[in-house]
Structure formats: C-alpha cells, structure tokens
mmCIF file of C-alpha atoms in Angstrom:
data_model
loop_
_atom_site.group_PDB
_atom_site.id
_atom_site.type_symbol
_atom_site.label_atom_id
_atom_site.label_comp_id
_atom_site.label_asym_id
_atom_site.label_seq_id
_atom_site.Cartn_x
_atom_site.Cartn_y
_atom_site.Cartn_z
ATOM 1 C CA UNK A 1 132.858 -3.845 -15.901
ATOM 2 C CA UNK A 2 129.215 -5.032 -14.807
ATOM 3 C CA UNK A 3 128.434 -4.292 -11.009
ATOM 4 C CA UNK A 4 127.534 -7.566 -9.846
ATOM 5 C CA UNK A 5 124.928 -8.208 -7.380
ATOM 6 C CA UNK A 6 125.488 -10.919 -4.766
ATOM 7 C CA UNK A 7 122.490 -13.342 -5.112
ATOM 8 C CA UNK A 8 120.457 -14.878 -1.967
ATOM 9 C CA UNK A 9 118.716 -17.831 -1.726
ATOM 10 C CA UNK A 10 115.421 -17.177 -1.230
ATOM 11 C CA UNK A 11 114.510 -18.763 2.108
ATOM 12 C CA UNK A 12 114.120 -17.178 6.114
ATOM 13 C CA UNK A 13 116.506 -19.242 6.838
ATOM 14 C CA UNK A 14 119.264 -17.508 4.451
ATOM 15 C CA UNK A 15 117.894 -14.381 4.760
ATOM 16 C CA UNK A 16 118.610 -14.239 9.046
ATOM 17 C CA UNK A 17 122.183 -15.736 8.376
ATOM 18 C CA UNK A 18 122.723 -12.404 5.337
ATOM 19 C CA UNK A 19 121.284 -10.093 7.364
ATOM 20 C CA UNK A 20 121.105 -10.321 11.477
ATOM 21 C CA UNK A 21 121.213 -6.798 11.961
ATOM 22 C CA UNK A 22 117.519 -6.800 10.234
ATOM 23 C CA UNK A 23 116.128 -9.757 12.417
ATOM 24 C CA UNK A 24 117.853 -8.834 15.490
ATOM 25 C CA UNK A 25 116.192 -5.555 15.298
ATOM 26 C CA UNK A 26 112.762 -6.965 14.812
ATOM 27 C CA UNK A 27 112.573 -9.526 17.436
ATOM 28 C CA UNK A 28 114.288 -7.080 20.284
ATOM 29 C CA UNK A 29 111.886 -4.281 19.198
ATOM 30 C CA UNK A 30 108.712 -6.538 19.379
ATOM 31 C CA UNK A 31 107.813 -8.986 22.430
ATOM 32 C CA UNK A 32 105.462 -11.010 20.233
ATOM 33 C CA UNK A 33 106.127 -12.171 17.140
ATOM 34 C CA UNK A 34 103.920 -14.075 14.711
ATOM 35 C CA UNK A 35 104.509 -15.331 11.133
ATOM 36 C CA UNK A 36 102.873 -16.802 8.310
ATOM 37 C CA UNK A 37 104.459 -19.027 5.521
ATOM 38 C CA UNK A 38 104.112 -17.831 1.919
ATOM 39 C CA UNK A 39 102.085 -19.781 -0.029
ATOM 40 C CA UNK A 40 102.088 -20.733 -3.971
ATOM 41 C CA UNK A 41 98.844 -21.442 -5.694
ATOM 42 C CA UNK A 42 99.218 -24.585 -8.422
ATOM 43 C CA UNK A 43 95.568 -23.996 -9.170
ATOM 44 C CA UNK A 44 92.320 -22.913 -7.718
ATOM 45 C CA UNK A 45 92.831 -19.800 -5.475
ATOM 46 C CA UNK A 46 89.587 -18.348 -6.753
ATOM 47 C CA UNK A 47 87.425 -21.535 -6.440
ATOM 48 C CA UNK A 48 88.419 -21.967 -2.995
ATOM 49 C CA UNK A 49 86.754 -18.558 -2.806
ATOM 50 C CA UNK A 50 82.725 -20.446 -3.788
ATOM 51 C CA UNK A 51 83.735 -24.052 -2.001
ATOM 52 C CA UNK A 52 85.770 -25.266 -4.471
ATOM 53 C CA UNK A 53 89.078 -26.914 -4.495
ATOM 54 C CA UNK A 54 92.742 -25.605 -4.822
ATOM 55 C CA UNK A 55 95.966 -27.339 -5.039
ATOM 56 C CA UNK A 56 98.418 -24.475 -2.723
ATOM 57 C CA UNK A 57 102.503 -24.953 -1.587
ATOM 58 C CA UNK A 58 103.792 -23.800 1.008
ATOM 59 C CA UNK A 59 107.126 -21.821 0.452
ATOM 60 C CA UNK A 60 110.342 -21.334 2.109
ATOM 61 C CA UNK A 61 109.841 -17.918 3.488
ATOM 62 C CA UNK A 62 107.378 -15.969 5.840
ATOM 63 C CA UNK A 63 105.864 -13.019 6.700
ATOM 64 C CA UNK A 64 106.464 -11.572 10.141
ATOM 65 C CA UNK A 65 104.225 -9.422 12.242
ATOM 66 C CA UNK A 66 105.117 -8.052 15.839
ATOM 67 C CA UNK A 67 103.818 -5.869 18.489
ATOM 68 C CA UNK A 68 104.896 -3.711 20.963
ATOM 69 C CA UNK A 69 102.826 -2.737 23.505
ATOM 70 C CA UNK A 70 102.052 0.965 23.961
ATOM 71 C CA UNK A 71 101.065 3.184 26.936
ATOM 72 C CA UNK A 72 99.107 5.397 24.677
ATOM 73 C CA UNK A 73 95.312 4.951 23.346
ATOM 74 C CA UNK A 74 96.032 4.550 20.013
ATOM 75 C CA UNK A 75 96.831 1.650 17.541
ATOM 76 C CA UNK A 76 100.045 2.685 15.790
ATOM 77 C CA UNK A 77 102.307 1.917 12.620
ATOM 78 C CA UNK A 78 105.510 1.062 13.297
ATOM 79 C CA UNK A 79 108.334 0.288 10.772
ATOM 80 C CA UNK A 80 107.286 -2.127 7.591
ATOM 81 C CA UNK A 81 109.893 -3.694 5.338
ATOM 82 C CA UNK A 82 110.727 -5.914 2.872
ATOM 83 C CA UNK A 83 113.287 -8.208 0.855
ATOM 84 C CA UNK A 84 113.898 -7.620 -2.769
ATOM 85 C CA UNK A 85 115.807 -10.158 -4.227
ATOM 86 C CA UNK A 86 116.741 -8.021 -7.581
ATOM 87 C CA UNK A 87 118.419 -5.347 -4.876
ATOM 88 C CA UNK A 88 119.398 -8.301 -2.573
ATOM 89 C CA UNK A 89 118.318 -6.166 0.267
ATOM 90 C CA UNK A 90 115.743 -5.495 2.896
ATOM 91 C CA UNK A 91 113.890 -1.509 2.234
ATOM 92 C CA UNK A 92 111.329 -0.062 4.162
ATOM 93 C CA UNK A 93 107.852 0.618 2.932
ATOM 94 C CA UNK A 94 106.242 3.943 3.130
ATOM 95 C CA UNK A 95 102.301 2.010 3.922
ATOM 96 C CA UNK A 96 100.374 4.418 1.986
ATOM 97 C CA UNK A 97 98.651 7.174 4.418
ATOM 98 C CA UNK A 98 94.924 5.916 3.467
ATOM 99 C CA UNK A 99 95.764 1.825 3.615
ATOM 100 C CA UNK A 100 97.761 2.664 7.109
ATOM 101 C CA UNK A 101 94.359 4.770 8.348
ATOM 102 C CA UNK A 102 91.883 1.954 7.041
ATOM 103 C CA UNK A 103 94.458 -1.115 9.241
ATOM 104 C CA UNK A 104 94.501 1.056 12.284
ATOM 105 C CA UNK A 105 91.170 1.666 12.028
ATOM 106 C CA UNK A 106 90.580 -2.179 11.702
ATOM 107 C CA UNK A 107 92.972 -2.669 14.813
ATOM 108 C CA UNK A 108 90.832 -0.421 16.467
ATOM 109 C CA UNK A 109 87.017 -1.704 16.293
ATOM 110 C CA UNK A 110 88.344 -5.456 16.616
ATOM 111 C CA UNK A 111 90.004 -4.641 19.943
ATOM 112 C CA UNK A 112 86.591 -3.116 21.087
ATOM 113 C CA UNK A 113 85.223 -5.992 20.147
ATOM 114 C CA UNK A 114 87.088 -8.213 21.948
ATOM 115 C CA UNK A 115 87.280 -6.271 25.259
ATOM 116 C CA UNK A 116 91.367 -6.094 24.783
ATOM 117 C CA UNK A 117 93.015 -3.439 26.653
ATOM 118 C CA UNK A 118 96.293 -2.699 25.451
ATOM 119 C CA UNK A 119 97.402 -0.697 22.581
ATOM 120 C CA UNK A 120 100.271 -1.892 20.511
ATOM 121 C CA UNK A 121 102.614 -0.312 17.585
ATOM 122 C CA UNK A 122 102.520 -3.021 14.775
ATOM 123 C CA UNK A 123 105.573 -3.888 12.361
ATOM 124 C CA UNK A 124 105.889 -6.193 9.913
ATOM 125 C CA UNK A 125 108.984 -8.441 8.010
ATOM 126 C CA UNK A 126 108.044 -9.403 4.769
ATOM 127 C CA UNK A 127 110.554 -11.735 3.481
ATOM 128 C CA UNK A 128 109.069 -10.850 -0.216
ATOM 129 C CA UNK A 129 107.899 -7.654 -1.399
ATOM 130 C CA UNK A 130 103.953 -6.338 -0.568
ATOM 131 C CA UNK A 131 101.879 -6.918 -3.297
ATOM 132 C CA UNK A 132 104.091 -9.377 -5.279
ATOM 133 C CA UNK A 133 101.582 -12.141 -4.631
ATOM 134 C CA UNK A 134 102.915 -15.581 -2.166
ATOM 135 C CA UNK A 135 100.800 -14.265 0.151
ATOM 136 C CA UNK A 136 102.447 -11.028 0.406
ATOM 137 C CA UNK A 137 99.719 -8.649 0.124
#
C-alpha cells in the first residue's frame, strides 16, 4: 500500500492554519516582520529589465523576512526555511557559507551607509522553496 501524502493548498493562508507551530515561532522570535507576495511572470520579466513591458501576477503566498535585534556588532544569520509542497512540509535551509558571507556583508556596508545603529539576526519564511522561481530566489 502507497504512503500517501496529505496535500496543501498552496496559499499563507493554509499554510498558518497546517502549521502554527512554524508561524508562531517566527513572529515571537522576530519583532519586525516584513513580507513580499510571490509573483508569476505571464511575459516580459527580462524586458522589464531595458524599459520594456511585462504582464506579472501576484500569487497567493509570500516570503517572510524578520529581525531580531542584537547586542553584538555583527549582522547575523538566523534560521531560513521553506515549504515544499511534494514533502508537504516546512525544512530548513543550510544558506550556503559563501552566499550567507556575501548577504551579511551586504547588511553590513548598507547599515554604514545609512548611519543605522543596531545589529540584527535575520530569518526568513519562504512559503516556496529558494530558487524555485515566484520570486523565491
């Protein structure tokens, strides 16, 4: 007999009512929270790159990024996961060591050049998984 895997509708609001524990972690663990939809290009995601046009969709899920402030003097890399719907479940992602260095790095000169003060550990929700396109990556 065929293991059967329960199948989730692919939308946040879904996705907090299967899994609380994973959003309830998130948002008491970060004081801000900001979030992005994910985004489907019909046609054009290049042109709009020279001035052209593009024809995009929003979609029904997001990308969440939060902060927690630190007391130390570094930018740091907190927990990163995301959904798979084939696994119908939320996994963490191991950022590899030289994309993590190059984003704190990032962090780092922009907050110089903004005069901010505080440090903050970053995480990020992805309701799809990195690199999948839908504005994932």
């Amino acid at each position: 007999m065929a293991d059967v895997k329960k199948r989730i509708t692919m939308n946040s609001q879904s996705l907090q009512a299967t899994f609380p524990e994973v959003y309830r972690d998130f948002f008491s663990t970060c004081p801000l929270v900001i979030s992005a939809p994910g985004s489907f290009f019909w046609g054009g995601e290049y042109t709009v790159l020279y001035g052209g046009l593009a024809i995009k969709q929003n979609l029904p899920f997001r990308v969440y990024v939060g902060l927690e402030p630190l007391p130390s003097d570094k930018w740091e890399l907190g927990k990163v996961q995301y959904f798979v719907p084939s696994e119908s479940k939320f996994l963490r992602w191991n950022v590899p060591v030289t994309m993590r260095n190059s984003f704190l790095r990032f962090l780092d000169k922009w907050q110089k050049q903004e005069g901010i003060k505080t440090k903050y550990r970053v995480y990020v929700l992805f309701e799809v998984p990195p690199g999948c396109g839908m504005s994932s990556s």
